[in-house]
Structure formats: structure tokens, C-alpha cells
CSV table of C-alpha atoms in Angstrom, one decimal:
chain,number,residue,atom,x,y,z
A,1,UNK,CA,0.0,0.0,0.0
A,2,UNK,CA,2.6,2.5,0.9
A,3,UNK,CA,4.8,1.8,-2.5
A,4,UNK,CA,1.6,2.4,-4.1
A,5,UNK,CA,1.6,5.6,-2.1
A,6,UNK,CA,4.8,6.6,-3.2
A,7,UNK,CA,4.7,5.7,-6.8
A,8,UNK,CA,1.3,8.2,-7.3
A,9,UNK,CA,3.1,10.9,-5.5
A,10,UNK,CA,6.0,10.8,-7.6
A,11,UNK,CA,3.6,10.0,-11.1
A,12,UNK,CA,1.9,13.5,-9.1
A,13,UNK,CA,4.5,15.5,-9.3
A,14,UNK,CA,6.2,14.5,-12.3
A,15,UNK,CA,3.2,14.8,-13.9
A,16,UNK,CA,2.9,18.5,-12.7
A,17,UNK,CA,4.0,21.9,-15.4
A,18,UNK,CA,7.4,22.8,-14.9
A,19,UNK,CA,6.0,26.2,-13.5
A,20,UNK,CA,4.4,25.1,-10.9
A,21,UNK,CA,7.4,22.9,-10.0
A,22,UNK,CA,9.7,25.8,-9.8
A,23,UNK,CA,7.1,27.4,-7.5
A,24,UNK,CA,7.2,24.0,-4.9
A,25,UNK,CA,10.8,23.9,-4.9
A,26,UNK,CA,10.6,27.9,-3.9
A,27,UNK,CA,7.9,26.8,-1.1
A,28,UNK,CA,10.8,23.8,0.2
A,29,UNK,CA,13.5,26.7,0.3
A,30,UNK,CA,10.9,29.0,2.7
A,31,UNK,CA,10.6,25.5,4.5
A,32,UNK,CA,14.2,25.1,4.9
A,33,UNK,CA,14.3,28.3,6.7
A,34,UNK,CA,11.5,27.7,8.8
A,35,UNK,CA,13.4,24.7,9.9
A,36,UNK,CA,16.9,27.1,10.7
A,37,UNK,CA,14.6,29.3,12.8
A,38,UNK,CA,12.5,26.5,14.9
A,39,UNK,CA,16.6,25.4,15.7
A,40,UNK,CA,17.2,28.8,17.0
A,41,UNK,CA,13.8,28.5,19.4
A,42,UNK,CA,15.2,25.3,20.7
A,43,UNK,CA,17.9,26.8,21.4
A,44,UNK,CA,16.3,29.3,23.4
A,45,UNK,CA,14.5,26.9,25.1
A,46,UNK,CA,17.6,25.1,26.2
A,47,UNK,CA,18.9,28.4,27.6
A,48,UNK,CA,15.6,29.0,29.5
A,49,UNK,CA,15.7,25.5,30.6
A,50,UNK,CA,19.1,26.4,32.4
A,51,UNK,CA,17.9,29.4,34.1
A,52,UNK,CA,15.3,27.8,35.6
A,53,UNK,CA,17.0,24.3,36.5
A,54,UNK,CA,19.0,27.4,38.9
A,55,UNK,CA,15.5,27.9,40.6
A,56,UNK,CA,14.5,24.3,41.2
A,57,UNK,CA,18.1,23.6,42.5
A,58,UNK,CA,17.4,24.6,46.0
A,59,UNK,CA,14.7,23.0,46.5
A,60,UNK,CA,16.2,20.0,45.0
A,61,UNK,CA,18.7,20.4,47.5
A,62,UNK,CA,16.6,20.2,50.4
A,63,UNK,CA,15.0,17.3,48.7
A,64,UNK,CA,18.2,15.4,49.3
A,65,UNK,CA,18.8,16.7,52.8
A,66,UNK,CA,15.3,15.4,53.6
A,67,UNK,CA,15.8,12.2,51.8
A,68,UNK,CA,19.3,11.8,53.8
A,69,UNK,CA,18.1,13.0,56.9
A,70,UNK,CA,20.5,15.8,57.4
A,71,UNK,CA,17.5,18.0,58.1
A,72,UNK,CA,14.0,16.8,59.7
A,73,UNK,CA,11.3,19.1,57.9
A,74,UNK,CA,9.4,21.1,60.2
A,75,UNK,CA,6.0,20.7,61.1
A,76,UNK,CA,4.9,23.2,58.6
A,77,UNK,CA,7.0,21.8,55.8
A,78,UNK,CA,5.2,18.4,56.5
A,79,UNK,CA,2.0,19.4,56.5
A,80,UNK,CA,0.1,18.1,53.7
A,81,UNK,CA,-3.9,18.2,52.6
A,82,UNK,CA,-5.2,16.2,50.4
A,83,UNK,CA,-8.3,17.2,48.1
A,84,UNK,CA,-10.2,14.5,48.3
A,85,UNK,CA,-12.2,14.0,51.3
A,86,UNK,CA,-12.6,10.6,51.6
A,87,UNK,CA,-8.6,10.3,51.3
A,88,UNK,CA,-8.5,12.7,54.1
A,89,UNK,CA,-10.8,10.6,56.1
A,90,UNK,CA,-8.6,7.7,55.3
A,91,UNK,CA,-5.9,9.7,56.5
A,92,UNK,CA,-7.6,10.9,59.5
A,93,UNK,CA,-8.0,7.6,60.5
A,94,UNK,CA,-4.4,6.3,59.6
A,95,UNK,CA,-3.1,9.3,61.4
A,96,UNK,CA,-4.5,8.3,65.0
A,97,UNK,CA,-2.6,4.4,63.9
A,98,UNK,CA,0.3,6.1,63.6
A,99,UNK,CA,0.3,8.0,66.7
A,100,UNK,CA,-0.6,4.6,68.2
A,101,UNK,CA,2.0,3.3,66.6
A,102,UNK,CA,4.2,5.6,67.5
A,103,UNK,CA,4.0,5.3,71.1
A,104,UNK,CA,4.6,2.1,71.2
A,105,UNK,CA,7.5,2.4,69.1
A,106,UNK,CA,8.7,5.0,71.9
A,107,UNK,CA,7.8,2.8,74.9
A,108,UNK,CA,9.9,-0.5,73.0
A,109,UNK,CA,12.4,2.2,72.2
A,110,UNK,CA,13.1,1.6,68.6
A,111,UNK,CA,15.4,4.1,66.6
A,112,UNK,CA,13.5,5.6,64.4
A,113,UNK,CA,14.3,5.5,60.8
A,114,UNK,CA,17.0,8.6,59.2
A,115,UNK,CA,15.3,10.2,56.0
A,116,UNK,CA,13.4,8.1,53.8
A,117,UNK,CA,15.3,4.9,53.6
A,118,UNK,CA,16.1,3.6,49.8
A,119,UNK,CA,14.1,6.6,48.4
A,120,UNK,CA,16.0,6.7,45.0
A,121,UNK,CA,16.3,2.4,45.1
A,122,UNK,CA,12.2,2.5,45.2
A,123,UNK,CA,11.9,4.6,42.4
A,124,UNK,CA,14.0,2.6,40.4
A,125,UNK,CA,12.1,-0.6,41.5
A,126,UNK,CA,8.4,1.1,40.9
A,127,UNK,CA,9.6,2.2,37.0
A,128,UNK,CA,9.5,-0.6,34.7
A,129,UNK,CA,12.0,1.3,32.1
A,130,UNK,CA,14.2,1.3,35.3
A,131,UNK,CA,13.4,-1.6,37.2
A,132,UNK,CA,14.3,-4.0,33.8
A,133,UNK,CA,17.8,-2.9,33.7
A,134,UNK,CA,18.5,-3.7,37.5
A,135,UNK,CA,19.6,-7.2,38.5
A,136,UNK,CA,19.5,-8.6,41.7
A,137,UNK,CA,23.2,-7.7,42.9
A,138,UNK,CA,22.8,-4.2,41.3
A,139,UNK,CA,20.2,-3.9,44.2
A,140,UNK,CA,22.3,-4.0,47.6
A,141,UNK,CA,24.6,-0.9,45.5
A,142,UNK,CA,21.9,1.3,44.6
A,143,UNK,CA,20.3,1.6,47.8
A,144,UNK,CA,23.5,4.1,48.9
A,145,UNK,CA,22.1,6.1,45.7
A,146,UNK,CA,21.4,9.7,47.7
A,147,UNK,CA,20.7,11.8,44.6
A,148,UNK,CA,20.1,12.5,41.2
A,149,UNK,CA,21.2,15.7,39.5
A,150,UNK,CA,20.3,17.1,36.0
A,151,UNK,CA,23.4,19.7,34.6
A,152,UNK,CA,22.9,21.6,31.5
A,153,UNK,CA,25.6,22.8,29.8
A,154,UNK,CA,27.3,26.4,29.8
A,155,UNK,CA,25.9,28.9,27.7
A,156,UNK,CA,27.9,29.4,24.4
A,157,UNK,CA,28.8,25.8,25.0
A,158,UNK,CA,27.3,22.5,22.4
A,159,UNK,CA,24.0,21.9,23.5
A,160,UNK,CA,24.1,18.7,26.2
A,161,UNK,CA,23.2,17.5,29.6
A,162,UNK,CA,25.7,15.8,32.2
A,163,UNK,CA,22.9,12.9,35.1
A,164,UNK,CA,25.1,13.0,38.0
A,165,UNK,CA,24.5,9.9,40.3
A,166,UNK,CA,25.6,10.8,44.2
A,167,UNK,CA,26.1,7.9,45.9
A,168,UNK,CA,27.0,7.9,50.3
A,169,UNK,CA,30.5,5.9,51.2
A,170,UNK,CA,29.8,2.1,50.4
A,171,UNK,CA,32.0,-1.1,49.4
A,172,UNK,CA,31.6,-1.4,45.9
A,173,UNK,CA,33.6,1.6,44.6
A,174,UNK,CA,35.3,4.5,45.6
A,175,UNK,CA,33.3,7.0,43.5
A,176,UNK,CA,31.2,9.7,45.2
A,177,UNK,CA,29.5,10.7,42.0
A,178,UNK,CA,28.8,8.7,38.7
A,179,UNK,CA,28.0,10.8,35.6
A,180,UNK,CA,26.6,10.6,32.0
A,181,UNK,CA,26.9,13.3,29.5
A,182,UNK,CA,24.4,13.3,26.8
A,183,UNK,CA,25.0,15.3,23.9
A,184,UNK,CA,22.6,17.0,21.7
A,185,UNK,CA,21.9,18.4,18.6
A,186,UNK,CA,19.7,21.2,17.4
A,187,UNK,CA,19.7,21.8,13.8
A,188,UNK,CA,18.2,20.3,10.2
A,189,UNK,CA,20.3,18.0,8.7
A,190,UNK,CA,21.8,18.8,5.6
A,191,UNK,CA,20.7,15.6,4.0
A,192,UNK,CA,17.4,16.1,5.3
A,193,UNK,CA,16.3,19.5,6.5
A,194,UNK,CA,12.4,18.5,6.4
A,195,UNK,CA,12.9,15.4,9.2
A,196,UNK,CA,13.9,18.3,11.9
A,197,UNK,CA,11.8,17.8,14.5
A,198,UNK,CA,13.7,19.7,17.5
A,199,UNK,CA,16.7,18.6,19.7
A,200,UNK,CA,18.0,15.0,19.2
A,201,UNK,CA,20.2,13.0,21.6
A,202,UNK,CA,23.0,12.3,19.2
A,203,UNK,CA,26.3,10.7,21.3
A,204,UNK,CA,26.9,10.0,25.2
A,205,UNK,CA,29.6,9.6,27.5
A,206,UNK,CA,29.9,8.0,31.1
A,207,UNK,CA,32.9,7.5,33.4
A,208,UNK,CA,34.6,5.0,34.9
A,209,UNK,CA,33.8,3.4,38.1
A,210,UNK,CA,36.3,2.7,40.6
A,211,UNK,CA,35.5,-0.7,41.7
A,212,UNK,CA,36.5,-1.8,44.5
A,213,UNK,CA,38.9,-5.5,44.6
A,214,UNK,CA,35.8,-8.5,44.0
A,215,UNK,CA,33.0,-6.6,43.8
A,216,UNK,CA,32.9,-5.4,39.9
A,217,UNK,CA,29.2,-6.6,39.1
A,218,UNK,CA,29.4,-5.6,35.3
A,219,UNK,CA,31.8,-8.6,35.1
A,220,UNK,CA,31.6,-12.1,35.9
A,221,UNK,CA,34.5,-14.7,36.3
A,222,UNK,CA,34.1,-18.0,34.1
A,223,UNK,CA,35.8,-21.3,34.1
A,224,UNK,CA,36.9,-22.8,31.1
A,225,UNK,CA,38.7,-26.1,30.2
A,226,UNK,CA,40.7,-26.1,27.4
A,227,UNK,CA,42.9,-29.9,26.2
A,228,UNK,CA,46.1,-29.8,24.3
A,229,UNK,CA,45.8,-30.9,20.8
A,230,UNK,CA,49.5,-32.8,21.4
A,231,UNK,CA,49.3,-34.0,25.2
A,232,UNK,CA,45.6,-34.8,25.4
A,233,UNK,CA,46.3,-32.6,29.1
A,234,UNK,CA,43.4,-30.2,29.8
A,235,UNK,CA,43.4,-27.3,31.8
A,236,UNK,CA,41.3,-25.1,33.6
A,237,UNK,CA,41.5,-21.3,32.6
A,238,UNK,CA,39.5,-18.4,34.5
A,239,UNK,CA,38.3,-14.9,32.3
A,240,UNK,CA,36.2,-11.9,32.8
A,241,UNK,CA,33.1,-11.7,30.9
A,242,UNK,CA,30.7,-9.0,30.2
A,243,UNK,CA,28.2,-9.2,33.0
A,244,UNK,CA,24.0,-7.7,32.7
A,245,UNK,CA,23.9,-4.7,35.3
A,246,UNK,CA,22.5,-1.4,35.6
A,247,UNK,CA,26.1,0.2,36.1
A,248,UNK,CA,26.7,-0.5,32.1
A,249,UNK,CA,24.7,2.3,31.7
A,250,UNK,CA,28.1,4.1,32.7
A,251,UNK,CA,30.0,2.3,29.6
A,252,UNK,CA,27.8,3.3,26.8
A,253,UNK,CA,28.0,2.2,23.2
A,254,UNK,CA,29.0,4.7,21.0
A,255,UNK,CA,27.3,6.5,18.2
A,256,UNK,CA,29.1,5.7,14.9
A,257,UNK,CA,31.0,8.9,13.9
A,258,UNK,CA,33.3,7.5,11.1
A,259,UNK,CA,30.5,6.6,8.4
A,260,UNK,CA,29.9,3.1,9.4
A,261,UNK,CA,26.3,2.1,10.5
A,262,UNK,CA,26.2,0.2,13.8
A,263,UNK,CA,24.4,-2.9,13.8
A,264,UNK,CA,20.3,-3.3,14.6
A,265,UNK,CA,20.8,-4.7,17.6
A,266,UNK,CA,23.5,-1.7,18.5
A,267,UNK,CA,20.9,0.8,17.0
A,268,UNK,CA,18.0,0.0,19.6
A,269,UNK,CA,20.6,-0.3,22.6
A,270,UNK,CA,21.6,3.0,21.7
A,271,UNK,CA,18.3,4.5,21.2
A,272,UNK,CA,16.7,2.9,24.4
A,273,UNK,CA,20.0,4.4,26.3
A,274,UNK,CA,18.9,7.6,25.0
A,275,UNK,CA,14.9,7.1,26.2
A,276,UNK,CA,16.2,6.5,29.4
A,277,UNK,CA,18.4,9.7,29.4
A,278,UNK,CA,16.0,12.0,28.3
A,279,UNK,CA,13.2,10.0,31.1
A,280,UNK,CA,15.9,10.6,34.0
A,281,UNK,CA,16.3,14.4,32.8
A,282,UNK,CA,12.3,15.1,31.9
A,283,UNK,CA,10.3,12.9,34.6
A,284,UNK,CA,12.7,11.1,37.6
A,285,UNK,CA,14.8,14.3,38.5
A,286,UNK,CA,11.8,16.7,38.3
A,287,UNK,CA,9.3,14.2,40.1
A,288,UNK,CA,11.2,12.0,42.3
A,289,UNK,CA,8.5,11.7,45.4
A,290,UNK,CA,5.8,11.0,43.1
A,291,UNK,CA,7.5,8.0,41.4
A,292,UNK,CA,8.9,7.1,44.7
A,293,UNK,CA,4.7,6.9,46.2
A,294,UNK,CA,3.4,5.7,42.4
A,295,UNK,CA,1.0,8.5,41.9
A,296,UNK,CA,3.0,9.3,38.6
A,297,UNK,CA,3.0,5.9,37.5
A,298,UNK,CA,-0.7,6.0,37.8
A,299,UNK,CA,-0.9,9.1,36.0
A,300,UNK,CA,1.2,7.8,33.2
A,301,UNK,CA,-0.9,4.1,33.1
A,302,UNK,CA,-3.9,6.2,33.1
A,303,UNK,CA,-2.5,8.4,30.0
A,304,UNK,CA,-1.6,5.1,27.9
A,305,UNK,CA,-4.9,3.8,29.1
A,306,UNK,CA,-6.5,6.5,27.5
A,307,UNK,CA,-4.7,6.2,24.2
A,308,UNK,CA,-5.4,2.6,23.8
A,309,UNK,CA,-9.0,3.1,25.0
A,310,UNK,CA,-9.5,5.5,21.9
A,311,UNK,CA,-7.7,3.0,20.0
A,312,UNK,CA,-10.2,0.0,20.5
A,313,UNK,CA,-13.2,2.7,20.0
A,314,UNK,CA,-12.0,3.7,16.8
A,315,UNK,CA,-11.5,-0.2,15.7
A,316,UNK,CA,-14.9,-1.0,16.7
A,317,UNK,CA,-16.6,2.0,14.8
A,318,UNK,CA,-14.5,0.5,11.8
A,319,UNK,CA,-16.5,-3.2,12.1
A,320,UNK,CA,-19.9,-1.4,13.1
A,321,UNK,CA,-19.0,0.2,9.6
A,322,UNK,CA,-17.8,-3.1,7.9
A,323,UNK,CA,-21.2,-4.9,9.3
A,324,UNK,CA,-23.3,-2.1,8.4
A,325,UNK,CA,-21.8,-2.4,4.1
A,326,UNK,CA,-22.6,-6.1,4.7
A,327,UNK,CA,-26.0,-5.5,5.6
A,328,UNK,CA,-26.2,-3.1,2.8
A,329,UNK,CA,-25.6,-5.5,0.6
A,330,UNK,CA,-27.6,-7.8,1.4
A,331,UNK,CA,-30.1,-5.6,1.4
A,332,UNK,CA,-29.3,-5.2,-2.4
């Protein structure tokens, strides 16, 4: 069907007189320039986006300090009303448990909690884009995860954004902070001016992690027997290979620079490394409590819901369609 497409679009316009042709290629020129200028408002945006990551930064910082437990909120800060009233009675009533509860934690004189224990951990386990790439012994490191950070670059500077990762003293690795640099583009390609569609992820970098001695989980020790073609002895061998863990996420592949095209399999690893980039940036960072208690999970299930809902209504207008042209013609 779409070959069929294309072939009357290009019968179309060949079929069209040469001064009308002129007057399309003069409309693709104007388009071009559009293009140029909707680059330049990206740009702009980026620059506003950098101004006002400045604003949110404090309050991101107490964010962490809450999370860590360097600063108890007061009771002001805490205080929180919902708009629904049943949720309030709900509350209400979980309220006087917890008071309950609380007393009887003081009389068995438990310590109380510091922060919000594994706050960044949860979130990862509640997002299934997140929760896939973590494997059981990724689990024990990313629960001394203490913050996220989103850094836009300087202005004048290529157009990018660096995740930095701060993790608290642990015994895995020495680092304090893991980054990832994605870099971006904002302008029509040559090739293709018309595909512009605004900013494109287009290369990344991460860092190395200084593992500690045994506990590298992006590697795994194997045991291999190999027998001598001459003696007929065999020996055992031991070598690294590469291991599944969320910490490859640090040791990106990279986007093919040189002219050669990377492989399908390297083209969707890259691309969903990119998704996840740009889902860190645009929904984690900006929203952490609300993926750390669900509510913006619901609020994106409820948004795909939607879609798919429209989806099936629109399929079953096409058969109520389809069965009333049978009826038609029976009719006939």
C-alpha cells in the first residue's frame, strides 16, 4: 500500500508543469528556513531550561537533605492536605494508627528511621523502564544512591546534559559521583532539512567506576577447560566476561561517527540508552516523590490507558462500519 503511495506521489509530481514545480521547490527553500529558525527557538529553550534548572536547585537540595536526613522538615514543611475527602478521612483515620503506633515504638524504644530509607532504590524498583535494567546484585549498591542531578551545559557551549548519580560511602567503589553526559543536537540536517523535528540526543559519555577489589558486578568470572591438541592434558582457565547490570549504563556504546552504520541490535541499545536519558532528565529528577509513592505511574498508566482506549473505540466503529456495508448489501 505504501509503494503504491509513493509511486502516485511521484507520477503526481512529475506529472505537474514545470512552473508550478519551480514554484514548490521555492515553497521547500521557505521551508528550509523555517526549519533554521524552529533550531534557534530550541535553542532558546535550552537556555531558559538552564535558568530555571537554577530555581528548582534549591529546592532539589533540600530534597536530598530530607531524603538523607540531614534536616528533619518542620512541622509546617510536613504538613500536607489532600483534596479529596474521603482520602482525608482515610488519612484521618491512619493518622491516630500512627500515633498509636508511635507510642509504642517510643515505649519498646526503637530508633527511628534517618530520611526516607532507599528513596531513589524505590523509584528505580516502581519504574519498569528502570526496574528492567536492575539485576538482583545491582540492588544492595543502589540503595547508597542519595541523589540525582540534572546539569545543563554552559551557555555558548554544544547543546548537552551531564545525570550526576551521588552515591553515600559504600563497598563497591570509591566514587562519590557517577556521571553521564548526553549530547545534543539542534539543527536540520543537511541531508534532510524537512525530518527536523527539535533537539536529538545524538552521542553519550559516562565514566569510569572505581571498583572496589571482587565486587565489579558488570563482570563475571568464568571457568573454562581447554585440552592440548599434542598431550591430550586439559586445563582449567579463569576470564572476565561481560556481566548484565544497571552500572553498564556508565560504559555506553558509542554513536558511529566514522560513516559506518552500527548494527540493529546496537541501534536499539543505543536508542533505548537515549529514552532512558532523556526520562531521567524530563520525569525522575523533576518528580522524584511522586514515582517514589506511584502517583505518577498511575498518572502515566492512566495516559496510555487513555490512548489505547480511543484506539479499540475507533476499531470498533471501523466493524460497526464493515457490518453495516454487509448488511447493505444484502439488502441489495
Amino acid at each position: 500500500m505504501l509503494q503504491a503511495c509513493d509511486s502516485f506521489l511521484l507520477c503526481f509530481l512529475f506529472s505537474l508543469p514545470k512552473a508550478v514545480k519551480r514554484r514548490i521547490n521555492a515553497l521547500k527553500q521557505l521551508q528550509v528556513k523555517c526549519a533554521h529558525i524552529e533550531a534557534k527557538f530550541y535553542e532558546e529553550v535550552h537556555d531558559l531550561e538552564r535558568k530555571y534548572a537554577a530555581l528548582y536547585q534549591p529546592l532539589f537540595d533540600k530534597r536530598r537533605e530530607f531524603v538523607t536526613g540531614d534536616v528533619e522538615p518542620t512541622d509546617a514543611e510536613s504538613e500536607w492536605h489532600s483534596e479529596n475527602e474521603e482520602e482525608d478521612k482515610l488519612a484521618g483515620d491512619m493518622k491516630s494508627k500512627v500515633v498509636i503506633a508511635e507510642k509504642e515504638a517510643e515505649a519498646a524504644e526503637e530508633p527511628a528511621p534517618r530520611g526516607i530509607p532507599e528513596f531513589w532504590f524505590t523509584i528505580f524498583r516502581n519504574v519498569d523502564m528502570l526496574s528492567e535494567l536492575v539485576q538482583e546484585y545491582d540492588e544492595p549498591i543502589l540503595k547508597h544512591l542519595q541523589d540525582i542531578k540534572v546539569k545543563f551545559s554552559d551557555p555558548g557551549q554544544p547543546m548537552s546534559f551531564v545525570l550526576e548519580f551521588h552515591f553515600e560511602p559504600n563497598d563497591y567503589f570509591t566514587n562519590s559521583v557517577l556521571t553521564k553526559t548526553y549530547k545534543m543536537k539542534s539543527e536540520p540536517d543537511k541531508a534532510d532539512p524537512f525530518s527536523f523535528e527539535g533537539p536529538e540526543i545524538v552521542d553519550c559519555d559516562g565514566c569510569t567506576i572505581d571498583w572496589k577489589k571482587g565486587k565489579n558486578v558488570t563482570v563475571k568470572t568464568i571457568k573454562k577447560k581447554q585440552k592440548h591438541k599434542g598431550r591430550g592434558t586439559v586445563r582449567t582457565i579463569t576470564k572476565q566476561v561481560p556481566n548484565d547490570s544497571f552500572f553498564n549504563f556508565f560504559s555506553p556504546l558509542k554513536a558511529s561517527g566514522d560513516g559506518e552504520s552500527l548494527d540493529e541490535d546496537s541501534e536499539f541499545t543505543l536508542a533505548s540508552d537515549f529514552e532512558i536519558g532523556h526520562f531521567f532528565r524530563e520525569r525522575i529528577v523533576p518528580r522524584a516523590v511522586l514515582y517514589f509513592t506511584g502517583e505518577a505511574i498511575e498518572d502515566d498508566d492512566n495516559f496510555e490507558e487513555g490512548e489505547e482506549g480511543e484506539e479499540e473505540e475507533l476499531e470498533g466503529d471501523e466493524e460497526g462500519e464493515e457490518e453495516d456495508d454487509a448488511d447493505a448489501s444484502l439488502k441489495v
